[in-house]
Short mmCIF file of C-alpha atoms and ligand atoms in Angstrom, two decimals:
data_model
loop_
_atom_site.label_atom_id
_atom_site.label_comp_id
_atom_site.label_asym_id
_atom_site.label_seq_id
_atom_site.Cartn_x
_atom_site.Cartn_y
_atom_site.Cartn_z
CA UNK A 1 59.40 31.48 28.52
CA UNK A 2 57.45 28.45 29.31
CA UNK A 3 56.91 25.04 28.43
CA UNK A 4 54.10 24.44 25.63
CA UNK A 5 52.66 21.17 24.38
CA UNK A 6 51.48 21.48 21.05
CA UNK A 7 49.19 19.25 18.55
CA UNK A 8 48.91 19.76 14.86
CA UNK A 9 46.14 17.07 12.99
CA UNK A 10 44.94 17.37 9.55
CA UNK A 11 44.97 17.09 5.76
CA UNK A 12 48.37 16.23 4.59
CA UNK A 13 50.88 18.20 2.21
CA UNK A 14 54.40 18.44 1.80
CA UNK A 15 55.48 21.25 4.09
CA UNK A 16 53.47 21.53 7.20
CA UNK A 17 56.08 20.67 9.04
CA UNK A 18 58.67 23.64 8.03
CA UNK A 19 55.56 25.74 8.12
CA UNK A 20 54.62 24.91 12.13
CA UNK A 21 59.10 25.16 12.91
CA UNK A 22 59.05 28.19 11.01
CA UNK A 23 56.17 30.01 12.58
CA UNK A 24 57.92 28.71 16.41
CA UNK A 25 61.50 30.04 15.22
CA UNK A 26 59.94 33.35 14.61
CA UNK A 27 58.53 33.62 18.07
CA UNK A 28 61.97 32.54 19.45
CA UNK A 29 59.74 28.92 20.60
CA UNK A 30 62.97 26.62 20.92
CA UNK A 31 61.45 23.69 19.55
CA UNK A 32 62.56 20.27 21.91
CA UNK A 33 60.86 16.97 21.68
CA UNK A 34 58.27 16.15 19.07
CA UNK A 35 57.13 13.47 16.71
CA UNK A 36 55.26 13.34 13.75
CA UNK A 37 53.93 10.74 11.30
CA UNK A 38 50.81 10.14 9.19
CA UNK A 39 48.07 8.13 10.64
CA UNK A 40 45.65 6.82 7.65
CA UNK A 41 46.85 9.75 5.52
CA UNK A 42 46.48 12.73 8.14
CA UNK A 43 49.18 14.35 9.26
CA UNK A 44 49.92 14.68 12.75
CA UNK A 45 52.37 16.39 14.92
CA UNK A 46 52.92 16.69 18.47
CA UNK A 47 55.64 18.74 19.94
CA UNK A 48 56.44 20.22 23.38
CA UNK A 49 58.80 23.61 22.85
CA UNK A 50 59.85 26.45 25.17
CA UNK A 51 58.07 29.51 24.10
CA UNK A 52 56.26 32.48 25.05
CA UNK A 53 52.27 32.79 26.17
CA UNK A 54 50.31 29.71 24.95
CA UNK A 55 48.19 32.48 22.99
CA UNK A 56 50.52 34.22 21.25
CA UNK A 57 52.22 30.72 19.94
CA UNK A 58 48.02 30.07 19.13
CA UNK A 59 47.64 33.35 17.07
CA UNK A 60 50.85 33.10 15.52
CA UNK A 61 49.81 29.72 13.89
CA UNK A 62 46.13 30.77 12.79
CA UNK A 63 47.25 31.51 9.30
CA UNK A 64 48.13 27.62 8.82
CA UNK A 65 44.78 26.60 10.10
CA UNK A 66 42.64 29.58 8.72
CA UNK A 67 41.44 26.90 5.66
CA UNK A 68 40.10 24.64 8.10
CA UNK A 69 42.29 21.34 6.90
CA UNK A 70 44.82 22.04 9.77
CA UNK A 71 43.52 22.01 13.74
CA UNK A 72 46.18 23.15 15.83
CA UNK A 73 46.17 23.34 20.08
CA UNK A 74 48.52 25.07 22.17
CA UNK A 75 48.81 24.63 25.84
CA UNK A 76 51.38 25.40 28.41
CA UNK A 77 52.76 22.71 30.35
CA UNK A 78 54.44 22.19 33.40
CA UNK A 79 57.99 21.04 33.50
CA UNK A 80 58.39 17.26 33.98
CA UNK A 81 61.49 17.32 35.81
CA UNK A 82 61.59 13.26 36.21
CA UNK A 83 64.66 12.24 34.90
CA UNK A 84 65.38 9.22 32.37
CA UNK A 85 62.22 6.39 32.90
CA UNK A 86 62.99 3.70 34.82
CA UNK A 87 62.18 -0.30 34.46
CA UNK A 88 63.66 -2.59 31.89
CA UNK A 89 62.84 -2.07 28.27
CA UNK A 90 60.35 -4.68 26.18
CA UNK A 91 58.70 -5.01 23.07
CA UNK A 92 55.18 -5.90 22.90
CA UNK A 93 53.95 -6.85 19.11
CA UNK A 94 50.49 -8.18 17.98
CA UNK A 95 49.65 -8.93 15.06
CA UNK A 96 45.89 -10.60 13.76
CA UNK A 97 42.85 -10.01 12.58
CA UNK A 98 40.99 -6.19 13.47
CA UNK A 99 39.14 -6.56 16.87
CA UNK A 100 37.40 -4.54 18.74
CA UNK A 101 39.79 -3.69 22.19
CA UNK A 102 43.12 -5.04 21.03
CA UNK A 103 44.80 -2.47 22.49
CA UNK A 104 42.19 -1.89 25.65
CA UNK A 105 42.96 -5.17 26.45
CA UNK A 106 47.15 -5.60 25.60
CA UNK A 107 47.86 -2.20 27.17
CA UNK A 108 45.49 -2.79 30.66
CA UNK A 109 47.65 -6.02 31.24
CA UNK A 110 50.65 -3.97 30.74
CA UNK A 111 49.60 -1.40 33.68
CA UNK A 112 48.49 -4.34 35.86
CA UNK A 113 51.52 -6.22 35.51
CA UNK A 114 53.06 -2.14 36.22
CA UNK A 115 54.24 -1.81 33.40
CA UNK A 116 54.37 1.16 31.51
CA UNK A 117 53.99 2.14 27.94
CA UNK A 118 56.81 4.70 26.08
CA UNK A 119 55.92 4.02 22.68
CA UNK A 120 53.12 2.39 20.40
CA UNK A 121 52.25 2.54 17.21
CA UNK A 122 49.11 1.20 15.53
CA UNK A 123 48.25 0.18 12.15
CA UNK A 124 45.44 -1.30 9.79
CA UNK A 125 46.44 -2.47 6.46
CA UNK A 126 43.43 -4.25 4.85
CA UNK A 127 42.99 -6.88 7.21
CA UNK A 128 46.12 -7.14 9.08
CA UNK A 129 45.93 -5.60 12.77
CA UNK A 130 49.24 -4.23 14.20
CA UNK A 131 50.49 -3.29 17.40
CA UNK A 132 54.04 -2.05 18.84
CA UNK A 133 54.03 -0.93 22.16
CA UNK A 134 57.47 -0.37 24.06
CA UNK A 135 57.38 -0.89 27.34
CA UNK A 136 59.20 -0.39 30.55
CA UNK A 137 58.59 -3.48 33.04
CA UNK A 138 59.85 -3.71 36.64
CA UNK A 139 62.12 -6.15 37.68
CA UNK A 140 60.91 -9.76 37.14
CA UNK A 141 57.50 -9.51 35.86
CA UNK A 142 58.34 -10.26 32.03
CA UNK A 143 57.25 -13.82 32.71
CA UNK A 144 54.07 -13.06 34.70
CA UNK A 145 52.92 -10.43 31.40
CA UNK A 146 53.96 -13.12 28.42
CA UNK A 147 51.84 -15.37 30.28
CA UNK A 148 48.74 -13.22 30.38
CA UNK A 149 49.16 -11.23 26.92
CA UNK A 150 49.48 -15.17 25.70
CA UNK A 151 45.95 -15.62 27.52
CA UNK A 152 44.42 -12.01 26.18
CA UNK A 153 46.07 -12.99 22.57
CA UNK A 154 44.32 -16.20 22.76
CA UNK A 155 40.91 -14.90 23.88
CA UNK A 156 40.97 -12.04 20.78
CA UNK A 157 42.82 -15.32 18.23
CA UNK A 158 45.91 -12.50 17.81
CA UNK A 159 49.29 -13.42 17.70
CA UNK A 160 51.44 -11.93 20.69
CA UNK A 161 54.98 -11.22 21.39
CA UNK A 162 56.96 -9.68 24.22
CA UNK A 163 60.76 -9.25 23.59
CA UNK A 164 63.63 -7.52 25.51
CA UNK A 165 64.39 -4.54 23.82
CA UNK A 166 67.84 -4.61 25.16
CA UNK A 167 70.61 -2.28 24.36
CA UNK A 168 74.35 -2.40 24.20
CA UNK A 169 76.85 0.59 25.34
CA UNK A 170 79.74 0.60 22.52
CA UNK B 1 104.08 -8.21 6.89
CA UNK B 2 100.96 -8.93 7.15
CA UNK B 3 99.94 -11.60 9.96
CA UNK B 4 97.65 -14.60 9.08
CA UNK B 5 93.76 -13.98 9.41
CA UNK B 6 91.78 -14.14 12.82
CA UNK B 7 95.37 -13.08 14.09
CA UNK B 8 96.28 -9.80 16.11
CA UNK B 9 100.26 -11.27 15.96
CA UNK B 10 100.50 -12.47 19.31
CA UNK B 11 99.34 -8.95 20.44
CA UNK B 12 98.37 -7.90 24.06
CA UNK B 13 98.13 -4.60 26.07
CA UNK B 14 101.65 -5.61 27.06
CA UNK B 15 103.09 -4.45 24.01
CA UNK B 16 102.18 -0.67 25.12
CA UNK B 17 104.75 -1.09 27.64
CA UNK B 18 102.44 1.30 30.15
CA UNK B 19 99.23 0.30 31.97
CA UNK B 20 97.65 4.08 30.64
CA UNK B 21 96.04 6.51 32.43
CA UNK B 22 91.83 6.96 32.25
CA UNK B 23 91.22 9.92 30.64
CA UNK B 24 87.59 12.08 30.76
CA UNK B 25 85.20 10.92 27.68
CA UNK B 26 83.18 13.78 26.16
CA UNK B 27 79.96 13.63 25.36
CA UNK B 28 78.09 15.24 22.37
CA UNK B 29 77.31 17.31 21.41
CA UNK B 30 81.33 17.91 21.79
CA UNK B 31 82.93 18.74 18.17
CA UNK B 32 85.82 16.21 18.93
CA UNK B 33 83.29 13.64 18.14
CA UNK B 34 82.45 14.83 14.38
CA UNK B 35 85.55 15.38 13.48
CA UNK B 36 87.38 12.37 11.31
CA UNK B 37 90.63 11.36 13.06
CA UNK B 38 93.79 11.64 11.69
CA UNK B 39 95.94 8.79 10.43
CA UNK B 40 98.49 7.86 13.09
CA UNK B 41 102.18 6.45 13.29
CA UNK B 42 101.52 3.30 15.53
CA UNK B 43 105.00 3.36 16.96
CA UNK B 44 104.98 6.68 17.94
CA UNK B 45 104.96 7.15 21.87
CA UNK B 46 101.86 9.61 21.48
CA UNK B 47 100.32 7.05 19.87
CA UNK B 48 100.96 4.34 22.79
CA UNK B 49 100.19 6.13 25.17
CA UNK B 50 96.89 7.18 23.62
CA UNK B 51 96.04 3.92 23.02
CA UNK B 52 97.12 2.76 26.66
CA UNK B 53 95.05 5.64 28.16
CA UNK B 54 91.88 4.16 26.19
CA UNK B 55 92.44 0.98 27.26
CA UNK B 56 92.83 2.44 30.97
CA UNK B 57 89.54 4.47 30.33
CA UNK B 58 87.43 1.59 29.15
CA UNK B 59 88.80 -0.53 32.13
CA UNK B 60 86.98 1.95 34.15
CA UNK B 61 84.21 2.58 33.04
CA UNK B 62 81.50 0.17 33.66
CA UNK B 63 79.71 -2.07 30.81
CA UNK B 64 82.15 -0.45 28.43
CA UNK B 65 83.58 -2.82 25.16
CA UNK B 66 85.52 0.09 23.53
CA UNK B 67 86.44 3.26 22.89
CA UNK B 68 87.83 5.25 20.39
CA UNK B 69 90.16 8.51 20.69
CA UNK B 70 88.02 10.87 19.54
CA UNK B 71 85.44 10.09 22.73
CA UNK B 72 88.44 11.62 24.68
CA UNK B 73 88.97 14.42 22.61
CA UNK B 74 91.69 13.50 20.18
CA UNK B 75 91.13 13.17 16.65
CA UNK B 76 93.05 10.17 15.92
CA UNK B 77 92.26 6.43 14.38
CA UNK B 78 92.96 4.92 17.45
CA UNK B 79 90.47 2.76 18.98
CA UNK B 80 90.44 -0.17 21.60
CA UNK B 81 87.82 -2.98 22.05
CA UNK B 82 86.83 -5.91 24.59
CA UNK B 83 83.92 -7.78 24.72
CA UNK B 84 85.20 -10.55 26.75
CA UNK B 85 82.33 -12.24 28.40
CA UNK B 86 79.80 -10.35 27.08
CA UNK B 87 76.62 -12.83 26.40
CA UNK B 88 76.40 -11.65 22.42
CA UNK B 89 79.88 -12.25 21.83
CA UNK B 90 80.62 -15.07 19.25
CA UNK B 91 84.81 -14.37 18.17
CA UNK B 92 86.56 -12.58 21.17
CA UNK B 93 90.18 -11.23 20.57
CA UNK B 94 90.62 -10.48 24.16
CA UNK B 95 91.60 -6.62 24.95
CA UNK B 96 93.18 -5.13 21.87
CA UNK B 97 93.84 -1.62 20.38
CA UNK B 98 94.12 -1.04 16.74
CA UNK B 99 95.04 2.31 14.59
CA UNK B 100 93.95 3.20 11.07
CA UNK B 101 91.71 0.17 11.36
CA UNK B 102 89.29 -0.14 8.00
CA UNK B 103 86.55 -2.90 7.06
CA UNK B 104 88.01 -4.84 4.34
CA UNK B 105 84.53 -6.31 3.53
CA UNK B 106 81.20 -6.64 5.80
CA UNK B 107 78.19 -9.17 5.41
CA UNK B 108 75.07 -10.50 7.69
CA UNK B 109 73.68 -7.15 8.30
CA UNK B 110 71.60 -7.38 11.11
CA UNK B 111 69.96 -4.81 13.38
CA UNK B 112 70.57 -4.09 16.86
CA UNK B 113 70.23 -1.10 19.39
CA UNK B 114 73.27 0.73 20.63
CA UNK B 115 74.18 2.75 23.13
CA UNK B 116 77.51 4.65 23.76
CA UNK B 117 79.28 6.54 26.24
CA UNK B 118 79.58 9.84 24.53
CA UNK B 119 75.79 9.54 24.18
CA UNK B 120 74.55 8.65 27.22
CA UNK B 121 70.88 9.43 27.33
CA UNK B 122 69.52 8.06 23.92
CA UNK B 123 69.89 4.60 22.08
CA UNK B 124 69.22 3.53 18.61
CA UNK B 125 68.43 0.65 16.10
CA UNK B 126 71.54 0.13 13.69
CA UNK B 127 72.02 -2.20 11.31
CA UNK B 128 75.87 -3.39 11.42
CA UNK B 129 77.57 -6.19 9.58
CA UNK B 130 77.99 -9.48 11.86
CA UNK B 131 80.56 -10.84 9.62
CA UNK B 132 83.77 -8.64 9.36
CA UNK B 133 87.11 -8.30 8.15
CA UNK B 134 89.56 -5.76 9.64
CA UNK B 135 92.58 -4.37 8.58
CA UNK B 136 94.81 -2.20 11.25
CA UNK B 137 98.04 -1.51 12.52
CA UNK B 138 98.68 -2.34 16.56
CA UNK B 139 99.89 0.13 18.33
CA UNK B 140 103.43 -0.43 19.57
CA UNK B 141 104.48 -2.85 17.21
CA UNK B 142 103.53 -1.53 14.21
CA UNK B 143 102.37 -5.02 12.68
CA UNK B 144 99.87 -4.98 9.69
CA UNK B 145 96.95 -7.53 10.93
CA UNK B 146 93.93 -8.27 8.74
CA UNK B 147 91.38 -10.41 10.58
CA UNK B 148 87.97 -11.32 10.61
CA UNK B 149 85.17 -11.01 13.28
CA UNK B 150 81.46 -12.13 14.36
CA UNK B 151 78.41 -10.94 16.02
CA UNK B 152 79.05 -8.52 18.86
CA UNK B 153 82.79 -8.15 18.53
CA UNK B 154 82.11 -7.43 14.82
CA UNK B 155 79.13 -4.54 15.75
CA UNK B 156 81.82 -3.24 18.43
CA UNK B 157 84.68 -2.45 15.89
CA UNK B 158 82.00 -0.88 13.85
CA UNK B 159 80.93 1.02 15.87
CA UNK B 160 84.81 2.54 17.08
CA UNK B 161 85.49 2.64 13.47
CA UNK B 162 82.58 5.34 12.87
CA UNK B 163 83.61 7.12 15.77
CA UNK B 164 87.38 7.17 14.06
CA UNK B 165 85.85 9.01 10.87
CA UNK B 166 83.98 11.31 12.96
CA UNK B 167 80.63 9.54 13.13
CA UNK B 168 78.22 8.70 16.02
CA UNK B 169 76.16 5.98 16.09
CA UNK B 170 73.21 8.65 15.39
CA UNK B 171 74.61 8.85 12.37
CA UNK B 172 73.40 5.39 11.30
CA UNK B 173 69.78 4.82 13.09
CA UNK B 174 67.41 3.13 10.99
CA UNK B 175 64.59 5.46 11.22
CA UNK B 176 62.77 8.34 12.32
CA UNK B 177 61.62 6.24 15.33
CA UNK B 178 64.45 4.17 16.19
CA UNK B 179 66.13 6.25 19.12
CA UNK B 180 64.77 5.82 22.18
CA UNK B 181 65.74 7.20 25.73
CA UNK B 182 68.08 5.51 27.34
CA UNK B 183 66.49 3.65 30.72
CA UNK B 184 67.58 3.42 34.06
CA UNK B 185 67.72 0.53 34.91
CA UNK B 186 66.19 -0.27 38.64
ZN1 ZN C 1 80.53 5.14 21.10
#
């Protein structure tokens, strides 16, 4: 058994998804983290699972992609043993007109200011430009980054906002 | 009887009689936690003591507003809550325990992300009433109370009360990308 990252992109229909789990069952791939949504319509998966050889997993899967609408990746991984991320969690949105570099721009201030990035999600509807990024920040640099995602915001005429994504233990 | 609202009858811990003892909370996927808790006689001594014991637990453990008996393994409707000084709080009832507590109605749904002891490595986004009105028995005494509370109190009791009828807070999350893992925080 080893750790595998996979990737599934394509044409969309209902079912891909128990398709891909049921085809990683079969090979006894215990299927851990993963995500999937549509971007623009395509469908797109990616999953890391405990499985055997990353070309078995790759041959067992060929039927799905054999019509060419499916492109699917397999590649073996190795163990992140980090433990939980660290830093304090925020929530970058922008919202504006399409540019060019929104996210070039928002997500390079991030790193300088060492921030980190655990999450984003983009999206173009008609004209609207949007951008959720969650982020972990080290201590006491929240400030310093609303100050210059304010300045990159202005520069691109987007509008910019960086919240504490705060939890509470119940 | 039933005592007037925003009222817990002139109830405090010292009504159980016993400071309680901290018992271990269990994390999921333990089956204690899906299980629905049982109704429970508030003036029976298993029942104060249970209730002391949470109260002892959630003493302990740090950052902690409540917990409910089936996060130490018993499948009761038993829960206590404090959220004295905590910066969301808007009504604050002090430290109180309540059994058979149910919402007698819930408005101002707002959302919010949770975290809880018996799930300590993921939060989530969960939309919970900020206006509430509670109806419970306390422990001890017996008395029928029927009060109302706001903001982080109100997500609090919400949040015990799911974990009464066998629910986890992962039970509610408002979408297919609203947990998150939980940070460590530096
Ligand atoms: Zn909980």
């Amino acid at each position: 058994m080893q750790e595998l990252a996979i990737t599934v992109i394509g044409r969309d229909r209902p079912g891909i998804v128990a398709d891909v789990a049921g085809v990683l069952a079969g090979l006894g791939a215990n299927l851990t983290d993963s995500t999937m949504t549509r971007l623009r319509g395509h469908f797109a998966m990616t999953l890391v699972c405990n499985g055997p050889e990353a070309g078995a997993v790759e041959a067992a899967l060929a039927p799905l992609t054999a019509d060419g609408q499916l492109l699917a990746t397999v590649r073996a991984v190795e163990p992140d043993a980090g433990g939980a991320p660290q830093g304090e969690p925020y929530l970058v949105s922008v919202h504006g007109a399409d540019r060019l570099g929104i996210v070039a721009a928002v997500t390079r201030v991030v790193e300088e200011e060492g921030g980190n990035v655990t999450d984003l999600t983009t999206r173009l509807t008609g004209p609207l430009y949007l951008l959720i990024a969650e982020v972990d920040l080290p201590p006491d640099t929240a400030e310093r980054l609303a100050d210059r995602l304010h300045a990159v915001a202005k520069e691109l005429d987007v509008e910019v906002t960086l919240r504490h994504a705060e939890s509470d233990l119940l | 009887m039933t005592a007037p609202i925003d009222d817990l009858a002139g109830w405090t811990p010292d009504a159980l009689g016993e400071p309680g003892t901290p018992r271990t909370v269990v994390t999921a996927p333990d089956p204690a936690l899906s299980r629905p808790g049982t109704e429970v006689d508030p003036c029976d001594p298993e029942t104060v003591r249970l209730a002391a014991d949470l109260i002892a637990t959630m003493r302990v453990s740090p950052g902690c507003v409540g917990l409910a008996a089936p996060q130490v393994g018993v499948s009761a409707q038993v829960f206590c809550v404090n959220v004295v000084g905590h910066p969301k709080a808007v009504t604050v009832h002090g430290t109180f325990a309540l059994c058979n507590a149910t919402v007698v109605e819930a408005s101002r749904w707002r959302p919010g992300r949770e975290g809880c002891m018996s799930v300590p490595d993921l939060t989530g986004d969960v939309k919970r009433a900020s206006r509430l009105v509670v109806e419970a028995q306390m422990p001890g005494t017996g008395v029928t109370v029927k009060f109302a509370a706001d903001g982080f109190e109100a997500r609090a009791l919400q949040h015990e009360i799911d974990h009464c009828s066998g629910l986890l807070f992962l039970d509610r999350v408002a979408g297919a990308h609203a947990v998150y893992q939980r940070k460590v925080y530096l």
